[in-house]
Amino acid sequence: MTGSSFGKLFKVTTWGESHGEALGCVIEGTPPNIDINEKYIQKFLDKRKPGQSKFTTQRKEDDKVKILSGVFNGKTTGTPISLLIENVDHRTKDYSDIKDKFRPGHADLTYQLKYGLRDYRGGGRASARETAMRVAAGAIARKVLGKKVKIMGALVQIGKEKINEKNIDWNQVHKNSFFCPDVTVLKKWEKYLLNTRKKGSSIGAIIRIIVKAPPPGLGEPVFNKIDALIAQSIMSIPAVKGVEIGAGFKSAELSGEANADEIYSKNRKILFSSNNAGGTLGGISSGQDIIVNFAVKPTSSILNEKKTINVSGKNTKIITKGRHDPCVGIRAVPIGEAMIAITLADLFLIKKSMSI
Amino acid sequence: MTGSSFGKLFKVTTWGESHGEALGCVIEGTPPNIDINEKYIQKFLDKRKPGQSKFTTQRKEDDKVKILSGVFNGKTTGTPISLLIENVDHRTKDYSDIKDKFRPGHADLTYQLKYGLRDYRGGGRASARETAMRVAAGAIARKVLGKKVKIMGALVQIGKEKINEKNIDWNQVHKNSFFCPDVTVLKKWEKYLLNTRKKGSSIGAIIRIIVKAPPPGLGEPVFNKIDALIAQSIMSIPAVKGVEIGAGFKSAELSGEANADEIYSKNRKILFSSNNAGGTLGGISSGQDIIVNFAVKPTSSILNEKKTINVSGKNTKIITKGRHDPCVGIRAVPIGEAMIAITLADLFLIKKSMSI
Amino acid sequence: MTGSSFGKLFKVTTWGESHGEALGCVIEGTPPNIDINEKYIQKFLDKRKPGQSKFTTQRKEDDKVKILSGVFNGKTTGTPISLLIENVDHRTKDYSDIKDKFRPGHADLTYQLKYGLRDYRGGGRASARETAMRVAAGAIARKVLGKKVKIMGALVQIGKEKINEKNIDWNQVHKNSFFCPDVTVLKKWEKYLLNTRKKGSSIGAIIRIIVKAPPPGLGEPVFNKIDALIAQSIMSIPAVKGVEIGAGFKSAELSGEANADEIYSKNRKILFSSNNAGGTLGGISSGQDIIVNFAVKPTSSILNEKKTINVSGKNTKIITKGRHDPCVGIRAVPIGEAMIAITLADLFLIKKSMSI
Amino acid sequence: MTGSSFGKLFKVTTWGESHGEALGCVIEGTPPNIDINEKYIQKFLDKRKPGQSKFTTQRKEDDKVKILSGVFNGKTTGTPISLLIENVDHRTKDYSDIKDKFRPGHADLTYQLKYGLRDYRGGGRASARETAMRVAAGAIARKVLGKKVKIMGALVQIGKEKINEKNIDWNQVHKNSFFCPDVTVLKKWEKYLLNTRKKGSSIGAIIRIIVKAPPPGLGEPVFNKIDALIAQSIMSIPAVKGVEIGAGFKSAELSGEANADEIYSKNRKILFSSNNAGGTLGGISSGQDIIVNFAVKPTSSILNEKKTINVSGKNTKIITKGRHDPCVGIRAVPIGEAMIAITLADLFLIKKSMSI
């Protein structure tokens, strides 16, 4: 497994299994003299934490982060920052159910195919629990980008229920359990999710991340276009099946005239008549808001019995018990924000290296 | 600009500007003793070449590829393969129109913002002409993957016109000018595109790439999941605005029950009841077909006048003349195939390094 | 600081400051199904540990390693292996002496110049304590290479006192406090070092690492030649000032006739008349023993007063107190072995990716 | 072969075989708006070119460099710079002698072992001809570093003949055929080399590279210390067997007192009492001159017959004919300078990314 690192200069390496001793990450490349402390990082982790509301899993994940290196007297020193979260209850469960069977829709089968063995406890390395460290690293990435760059996420669709784009109010996002920016749909969503949960079912979602006032000039054509790295970083989040920037898939249906974002200037500021591009031209940020949407599939951990095979290849059946999220998309909001922050922080440092 | 390389072991580095002396790429990591010659690569380049039909640009790009290193007596030697295409007519045009103005929807503005200067001839480095080398590298990537792995692309939507999924016949793809797998829509599409062209307009498209019988075990969790690297590689293609795998954005609307791909075995072969996952579980290929869709925006090179600014920041207007594709999505088909081939070849070599 | 990782596929990332909470490393790319446990790693750490004899520092470093991830039921799973050593007494010392002054020969000045601030406790990130994690990672690298590859280190010179090459007996190396392969010099060295220590002085050393029976074909020309990566890995060890392979600097004085290692075969085995090359030709291992020598400078932590400046740039003086090694070269032996093991493990995995 | 790239931000990728169609390199990461033209690069190539004097090989290598991309109107644009040198006479020779035999001391055997086949014409990829592109890339690296950073190389020893350190005059280096800084040894060296050549023999050499006034703060601890990357870059040059920094191997013999470079300040400038460190502390440049020595073995291309085996493993003999350098170390001077320039340029860009 060689893919646990992301970034070239601001580089995040995560490690840890769902039910191992601990989870952690090492963050290389943070510039020195930045204020960082555990409390600041914890704030972001708490947003992702399960058990926050009745709409997310009731599993207890305490997720207390510790800084083990790279910060001295409250300031970054430029050396690698090591973060750690201990897995408190990591040895208590009974895994005889899933030890020898592959849960459909999970990584059980492919880990076995690739590695010939696997840590079956709670999904091991493939568990969404790994994303806790992305959120922690994202908190530090925001500091690298500076206060002026705002990265905001919201849930814009669950199942077939969409928000009304006209009602978007970003100030509402943190006032409800769904990270939803449209207060008019809250009741409907609540009913919908409670019903989904009651049935032991699950449902997918669409998340939007917006970067307000990004620095222009981020992105390294041709393969490390800002679009391309955003796509990689978002698609690397467990359960994500699609990602789009700006008008995204809708741009396929547009004519060149309808899609064009005309450029003009006012008081020496560069402005655009629209933002179908989603803030990027030729793989480089233009300074316009960056707009990203991504789709999260419904979790495969549902209560109805499904066909599968066991490690010997025999046909069998499985039920995935446990307290799971009816809509994992909700908790994907802070994860998506974090991945965008990490991606931009790296491109920001690379851009600085090119300045004359 | 530090992003002209893609891949870790099978690494492709492209270089060249649209109207510079030449275009080229260096391909590191090709195993030795593989049959490669110019004729084989040229076959793939010719699929991407403009001027193939009345639905693509009539610009003349001769695109004759030369192998300059890494192949000896018709076999790869394991050393870097250098490919080159000379730009035959590269000094003839008049660029006074676009030299000092930024074409909306193009990379002109962002290159200027990032680098402070730009090669304005035909888009320079940001030109889609750069993708010729991706197609050439993709041809070599296919050889690395071996004959059993089939990578096939098709156009499944132009503007609002979709194919009928039930009519898909992959044998039709190379028998029409659109790489369209549904013969029943050909006439409609032809009329639609001719009309678009006549108006000097353009239209977007959706492309599908399928990998038949991919090796299981490809993909390096967590950040280099096969999904994540496919997303990066596809989104790095000029004009691409969205990418999805398997059920993609539709999976947001599905319940866990509807989305689940159940597993069973028959004659010792692992099979699935459906393929919403698109061939990947936990970021690792399962052996099921890999299914990727991506959206290409309409080219911004259209004949109507648009608002823009010049290099001094003054408001002005621009018309992009020249012979352009009414639907750049058509030529994105072989490029998408190539990027998937390159991505898989790299993951294939990495997987081999882990075998015991 | 972007240089805390080494390796492409077998990648080691170390983190931690001398007197921070803990030290650790993350090892990506270890193949699955390899037996690893803490006791096995601890054995190598104990070789490097201070306080082993009167010739090394008497500082207490308990250095108990914990495996936090990547190993399940005693076997590697292919996921990142996280190792951790807690710094037990990390808050007890008084650093007022060196807080505002730069110790000559240490990294104090350059860290301040580069980062604008530094963790001054015990050298912070620049402390040789960081090398504990290299030794731990080296233990795992040996497992990747397999039992047939023997990596052995020895001290061959301290100050001006050299061993007699004719007396080398590798079985003696672990039977004395110097890792010395020549028993005839032990008494002289003992007296010499005790005297050096008594004076509060220090002395340099030369270490030799030999790889017996390395796999042929390791090394990636042109920049990642096995020689080049060995040179990087060895020169990255604190206090190392020179590295040579085979005849090394002496080869400058040889004629082509004297330097040539003739090739012959016997019973289908490839053999050589000599080994001036040190086991590498064209940057690729030939299968002959790999021979590396490296020079370690005397530690700058000595008892006599030296001129220096303080953080304000004012001239001042400093004495480095504390219990230090009279010859840090002794403890460099297991570190050198570890770096060679790490380097070869990475090249070994890369080589496998190229096999057909 | 995955090792043809060097550098993280300022990245040089070379390609090409000695007797293939052409040689070239791609240089990514050059900042925009730097004056570059072919004449400027050619000047450095001409220093390395064979046939410059009777002391180097009389082979004709015309080595006319062409810039194919990345430069527009005489300025870098920030995009990859592609350089190419055509191999003019690349198909004329008869290689039947060496086609099936392995030349001792050359890479013939190891390429065959690793790749199973090889381009045997003139050493193929392993030929020193590959270094032409390093020299070309080094010329561009100097521009990235700026005019204030002086990188100077000299030959300080051939065979057992050393210069007198007291006579060093850097102004003499380019006034003689040996890049020798000590005029008093020129006659002796001339006689020595002519004699070596007459005998069909060869001799090794030691080269010194000095960087005057390097920027402080270059180097990325712990594995990418400036010392470590210099060691890698220098040891990657063909025929190099040893590299040392500052006092190097002599530091093993020094006491801590003798080795210490005391620090003081004068007129706000940081100064040192000596330079045993060779300009680096803790892997970071201090601002003192960087001093590197490296040893080049005698070429194995000599006229006397040597034992070897053929591709079938049978014992046989070989004589390497042709016009070869009696001392390849001479031409290693500009190559060493180039590798140091490339290494520093990359660290310089990385350092900029960390600035606040």
CSV table of N, CA, C and O in Angstrom, one decimal, chain C residues 74-145:
chain,number,residue,atom,x,y,z
C,74,GLY,N,0.2,-10.4,14.3
C,74,GLY,CA,1.6,-10.7,14.1
C,74,GLY,C,2.1,-10.7,12.7
C,74,GLY,O,3.3,-10.9,12.4
C,75,LYS,N,1.2,-10.3,11.7
C,75,LYS,CA,1.6,-10.3,10.3
C,75,LYS,C,1.3,-8.9,9.8
C,75,LYS,O,0.3,-8.2,10.1
C,76,THR,N,2.2,-8.4,8.9
C,76,THR,CA,1.9,-7.2,8.2
C,76,THR,C,0.7,-7.4,7.3
C,76,THR,O,0.4,-8.5,6.8
C,77,THR,N,-0.1,-6.3,7.2
C,77,THR,CA,-1.3,-6.4,6.3
C,77,THR,C,-1.1,-5.6,5.0
C,77,THR,O,-2.1,-5.6,4.2
C,78,GLY,N,0.0,-5.0,4.8
C,78,GLY,CA,0.2,-4.2,3.6
C,78,GLY,C,-0.1,-2.7,3.9
C,78,GLY,O,0.2,-1.9,3.0
C,79,THR,N,-0.8,-2.4,5.0
C,79,THR,CA,-1.1,-1.0,5.3
C,79,THR,C,0.1,-0.3,6.0
C,79,THR,O,1.0,-1.0,6.5
C,80,PRO,N,0.0,1.0,6.1
C,80,PRO,CA,1.2,1.7,6.8
C,80,PRO,C,1.4,1.2,8.2
C,80,PRO,O,0.5,1.1,9.0
C,81,ILE,N,2.7,1.0,8.5
C,81,ILE,CA,3.1,0.6,9.8
C,81,ILE,C,3.5,1.8,10.6
C,81,ILE,O,4.4,2.6,10.1
C,82,SER,N,2.9,2.1,11.7
C,82,SER,CA,3.2,3.3,12.5
C,82,SER,C,3.9,2.8,13.7
C,82,SER,O,3.5,1.9,14.5
C,83,LEU,N,5.1,3.3,13.9
C,83,LEU,CA,5.9,3.0,15.1
C,83,LEU,C,6.1,4.2,16.0
C,83,LEU,O,6.2,5.3,15.5
C,84,LEU,N,6.1,4.0,17.3
C,84,LEU,CA,6.2,5.1,18.2
C,84,LEU,C,7.1,4.8,19.4
C,84,LEU,O,7.1,3.7,19.9
C,85,ILE,N,7.9,5.7,19.8
C,85,ILE,CA,8.7,5.7,21.0
C,85,ILE,C,8.4,6.9,21.8
C,85,ILE,O,8.6,8.0,21.4
C,86,GLU,N,7.9,6.7,23.0
C,86,GLU,CA,7.6,7.9,23.9
C,86,GLU,C,8.9,8.4,24.5
C,86,GLU,O,9.8,7.7,24.8
C,87,ASN,N,8.9,9.7,24.6
C,87,ASN,CA,10.1,10.4,25.3
C,87,ASN,C,9.7,10.5,26.7
C,87,ASN,O,8.9,11.3,27.1
C,88,VAL,N,10.3,9.6,27.5
C,88,VAL,CA,9.9,9.5,28.9
C,88,VAL,C,10.1,10.7,29.8
C,88,VAL,O,9.2,11.3,30.4
C,89,ASP,N,11.4,11.2,29.7
C,89,ASP,CA,11.7,12.4,30.6
C,89,ASP,C,11.8,13.7,29.9
C,89,ASP,O,12.7,14.5,30.1
C,90,HIS,N,10.8,13.9,29.0
C,90,HIS,CA,11.1,15.0,28.1
C,90,HIS,C,10.9,16.4,28.6
C,90,HIS,O,11.1,17.3,27.8
C,91,ARG,N,10.5,16.6,29.8
C,91,ARG,CA,10.3,18.0,30.2
C,91,ARG,C,11.2,18.4,31.4
C,91,ARG,O,11.0,19.5,32.0
C,92,THR,N,12.2,17.6,31.7
C,92,THR,CA,12.9,17.9,32.9
C,92,THR,C,14.1,18.9,32.9
C,92,THR,O,14.4,19.4,33.9
C,93,LYS,N,14.6,19.0,31.7
C,93,LYS,CA,15.9,19.7,31.7
C,93,LYS,C,15.8,21.3,31.6
C,93,LYS,O,14.8,21.8,31.4
C,94,ASP,N,16.9,21.9,31.9
C,94,ASP,CA,17.1,23.3,31.9
C,94,ASP,C,17.9,23.7,30.6
C,94,ASP,O,19.0,23.2,30.4
C,95,TYR,N,17.2,24.4,29.7
C,95,TYR,CA,17.9,24.7,28.5
C,95,TYR,C,18.3,26.2,28.3
C,95,TYR,O,18.6,26.7,27.3
C,96,SER,N,18.3,26.9,29.5
C,96,SER,CA,18.6,28.3,29.4
C,96,SER,C,20.0,28.6,28.7
C,96,SER,O,20.2,29.6,28.1
C,97,ASP,N,20.9,27.7,28.9
C,97,ASP,CA,22.2,27.8,28.3
C,97,ASP,C,22.2,27.9,26.8
C,97,ASP,O,22.9,28.7,26.2
C,98,ILE,N,21.4,27.1,26.2
C,98,ILE,CA,21.5,27.0,24.7
C,98,ILE,C,20.3,27.6,24.0
C,98,ILE,O,20.3,27.6,22.8
C,99,LYS,N,19.4,28.0,24.8
C,99,LYS,CA,18.1,28.6,24.2
C,99,LYS,C,18.5,29.8,23.3
C,99,LYS,O,17.9,29.9,22.2
C,100,ASP,N,19.4,30.6,23.7
C,100,ASP,CA,19.6,31.8,22.9
C,100,ASP,C,21.0,31.9,22.3
C,100,ASP,O,21.4,32.9,21.7
C,101,LYS,N,21.7,30.8,22.4
C,101,LYS,CA,23.0,30.7,21.7
C,101,LYS,C,23.1,29.5,20.7
C,101,LYS,O,22.4,28.6,20.9
C,102,PHE,N,23.9,29.7,19.7
C,102,PHE,CA,24.1,28.6,18.7
C,102,PHE,C,25.3,27.8,19.0
C,102,PHE,O,26.4,28.3,19.0
C,103,ARG,N,25.1,26.5,19.3
C,103,ARG,CA,26.3,25.7,19.5
C,103,ARG,C,27.1,25.5,18.2
C,103,ARG,O,26.5,25.0,17.2
C,104,PRO,N,28.3,25.8,18.1
C,104,PRO,CA,29.1,25.6,16.9
C,104,PRO,C,29.1,24.1,16.5
C,104,PRO,O,29.1,23.2,17.3
C,105,GLY,N,29.0,23.8,15.2
C,105,GLY,CA,29.0,22.5,14.7
C,105,GLY,C,27.7,21.8,14.8
C,105,GLY,O,27.5,20.7,14.3
C,106,HIS,N,26.7,22.4,15.4
C,106,HIS,CA,25.4,21.9,15.5
C,106,HIS,C,24.4,22.6,14.6
C,106,HIS,O,24.8,23.6,13.9
C,107,ALA,N,23.2,22.2,14.5
C,107,ALA,CA,22.2,22.7,13.5
C,107,ALA,C,21.5,23.9,14.1
C,107,ALA,O,20.6,24.5,13.4
C,108,ASP,N,21.9,24.4,15.3
C,108,ASP,CA,21.1,25.5,15.9
C,108,ASP,C,21.0,26.7,15.0
C,108,ASP,O,19.9,27.3,14.8
C,109,LEU,N,22.2,27.1,14.5
C,109,LEU,CA,22.2,28.3,13.7
C,109,LEU,C,21.4,28.2,12.4
C,109,LEU,O,20.6,29.1,12.1
C,110,THR,N,21.5,27.1,11.7
C,110,THR,CA,20.9,26.9,10.4
C,110,THR,C,19.4,26.7,10.6
C,110,THR,O,18.6,27.2,9.7
C,111,TYR,N,18.9,26.1,11.6
C,111,TYR,CA,17.5,26.0,11.8
C,111,TYR,C,16.9,27.4,12.1
C,111,TYR,O,15.8,27.7,11.6
C,112,GLN,N,17.6,28.1,12.9
C,112,GLN,CA,17.2,29.5,13.2
C,112,GLN,C,17.1,30.3,11.9
C,112,GLN,O,16.1,31.0,11.6
C,113,LEU,N,18.2,30.2,11.0
C,113,LEU,CA,18.2,30.9,9.8
C,113,LEU,C,17.1,30.5,8.8
C,113,LEU,O,16.5,31.4,8.2
C,114,LYS,N,16.8,29.2,8.8
C,114,LYS,CA,15.8,28.7,7.9
C,114,LYS,C,14.4,28.9,8.3
C,114,LYS,O,13.5,29.3,7.5
C,115,TYR,N,14.1,28.7,9.6
C,115,TYR,CA,12.7,28.7,10.1
C,115,TYR,C,12.4,29.9,11.0
C,115,TYR,O,11.2,30.1,11.3
C,116,GLY,N,13.4,30.6,11.4
C,116,GLY,CA,13.1,31.8,12.2
C,116,GLY,C,12.8,31.5,13.7
C,116,GLY,O,12.7,32.4,14.5
C,117,LEU,N,12.7,30.2,14.0
C,117,LEU,CA,12.6,29.8,15.4
C,117,LEU,C,13.0,28.3,15.4
C,117,LEU,O,13.2,27.7,14.4
C,118,ARG,N,13.2,27.8,16.7
C,118,ARG,CA,13.6,26.4,16.7
C,118,ARG,C,13.2,25.8,18.1
C,118,ARG,O,13.1,26.5,19.1
C,119,ASP,N,13.0,24.5,18.1
C,119,ASP,CA,12.9,23.8,19.3
C,119,ASP,C,14.3,23.5,19.8
C,119,ASP,O,15.0,22.6,19.3
C,120,TYR,N,14.7,24.2,20.8
C,120,TYR,CA,16.2,24.2,21.2
C,120,TYR,C,16.5,23.0,22.2
C,120,TYR,O,17.6,22.8,22.6
C,121,ARG,N,15.4,22.3,22.6
C,121,ARG,CA,15.6,21.3,23.6
C,121,ARG,C,16.4,20.1,23.0
C,121,ARG,O,15.8,19.3,22.3
C,122,GLY,N,17.6,20.0,23.4
C,122,GLY,CA,18.4,18.8,23.0
C,122,GLY,C,18.6,18.6,21.5
C,122,GLY,O,18.8,17.5,21.0
C,123,GLY,N,18.5,19.7,20.8
C,123,GLY,CA,18.7,19.7,19.3
C,123,GLY,C,17.4,19.5,18.5
C,123,GLY,O,17.4,19.7,17.3
C,124,GLY,N,16.3,19.3,19.2
C,124,GLY,CA,15.0,19.2,18.5
C,124,GLY,C,15.0,18.2,17.5
C,124,GLY,O,15.4,17.0,17.7
C,125,ARG,N,14.6,18.6,16.3
C,125,ARG,CA,14.5,17.7,15.2
C,125,ARG,C,15.9,17.2,14.7
C,125,ARG,O,16.0,16.2,14.1
C,126,ALA,N,16.9,18.1,14.9
C,126,ALA,CA,18.2,17.8,14.4
C,126,ALA,C,19.0,16.8,15.3
C,126,ALA,O,20.1,16.4,14.9
C,127,SER,N,18.4,16.4,16.4
C,127,SER,CA,19.1,15.5,17.3
C,127,SER,C,19.3,14.1,16.7
C,127,SER,O,18.5,13.7,15.9
C,128,ALA,N,20.4,13.5,17.1
C,128,ALA,CA,20.7,12.2,16.6
C,128,ALA,C,19.6,11.2,17.1
C,128,ALA,O,19.5,10.1,16.6
C,129,ARG,N,18.9,11.6,18.1
C,129,ARG,CA,17.8,10.8,18.6
C,129,ARG,C,16.8,10.4,17.5
C,129,ARG,O,16.2,9.3,17.5
C,130,GLU,N,16.7,11.2,16.5
C,130,GLU,CA,15.8,10.9,15.3
C,130,GLU,C,16.2,9.6,14.7
C,130,GLU,O,15.3,8.9,14.1
C,131,THR,N,17.5,9.2,14.8
C,131,THR,CA,17.9,8.0,14.1
C,131,THR,C,17.4,6.8,14.7
C,131,THR,O,17.4,5.7,14.1
C,132,ALA,N,16.8,6.8,15.9
C,132,ALA,CA,16.2,5.6,16.5
C,132,ALA,C,15.2,5.1,15.5
C,132,ALA,O,15.1,3.8,15.3
C,133,MET,N,14.4,6.0,14.9
C,133,MET,CA,13.3,5.5,14.0
C,133,MET,C,13.8,4.9,12.7
C,133,MET,O,13.2,4.0,12.1
C,134,ARG,N,15.0,5.4,12.3
C,134,ARG,CA,15.6,4.8,11.1
C,134,ARG,C,16.0,3.3,11.4
C,134,ARG,O,15.9,2.4,10.6
C,135,VAL,N,16.5,3.1,12.6
C,135,VAL,CA,16.9,1.8,13.0
C,135,VAL,C,15.7,0.8,13.1
C,135,VAL,O,15.7,-0.3,12.6
C,136,ALA,N,14.6,1.4,13.6
C,136,ALA,CA,13.4,0.6,13.7
C,136,ALA,C,12.9,0.3,12.2
C,136,ALA,O,12.5,-0.9,11.9
C,137,ALA,N,12.9,1.2,11.4
C,137,ALA,CA,12.4,1.0,10.0
C,137,ALA,C,13.4,0.1,9.3
C,137,ALA,O,12.9,-0.8,8.5
C,138,GLY,N,14.7,0.2,9.6
C,138,GLY,CA,15.6,-0.7,9.0
C,138,GLY,C,15.4,-2.2,9.3
C,138,GLY,O,15.6,-3.1,8.5
C,139,ALA,N,14.9,-2.4,10.6
C,139,ALA,CA,14.6,-3.8,11.0
C,139,ALA,C,13.5,-4.4,10.1
C,139,ALA,O,13.5,-5.5,9.7
C,140,ILE,N,12.5,-3.5,9.7
C,140,ILE,CA,11.4,-4.0,8.8
C,140,ILE,C,11.9,-4.1,7.4
C,140,ILE,O,11.6,-5.1,6.7
C,141,ALA,N,12.8,-3.2,7.0
C,141,ALA,CA,13.4,-3.3,5.7
C,141,ALA,C,14.1,-4.7,5.5
C,141,ALA,O,14.0,-5.3,4.4
C,142,ARG,N,14.8,-5.1,6.5
C,142,ARG,CA,15.5,-6.4,6.4
C,142,ARG,C,14.5,-7.5,6.1
C,142,ARG,O,14.8,-8.5,5.4
C,143,LYS,N,13.3,-7.5,6.7
C,143,LYS,CA,12.3,-8.5,6.5
C,143,LYS,C,11.9,-8.5,5.1
C,143,LYS,O,11.5,-9.5,4.5
C,144,VAL,N,11.7,-7.3,4.5
C,144,VAL,CA,11.3,-7.1,3.1
C,144,VAL,C,12.4,-7.8,2.2
C,144,VAL,O,12.0,-8.4,1.2
C,145,LEU,N,13.6,-7.6,2.5
C,145,LEU,CA,14.7,-8.1,1.7
C,145,LEU,C,14.8,-9.6,1.8
C,145,LEU,O,15.3,-10.3,0.9
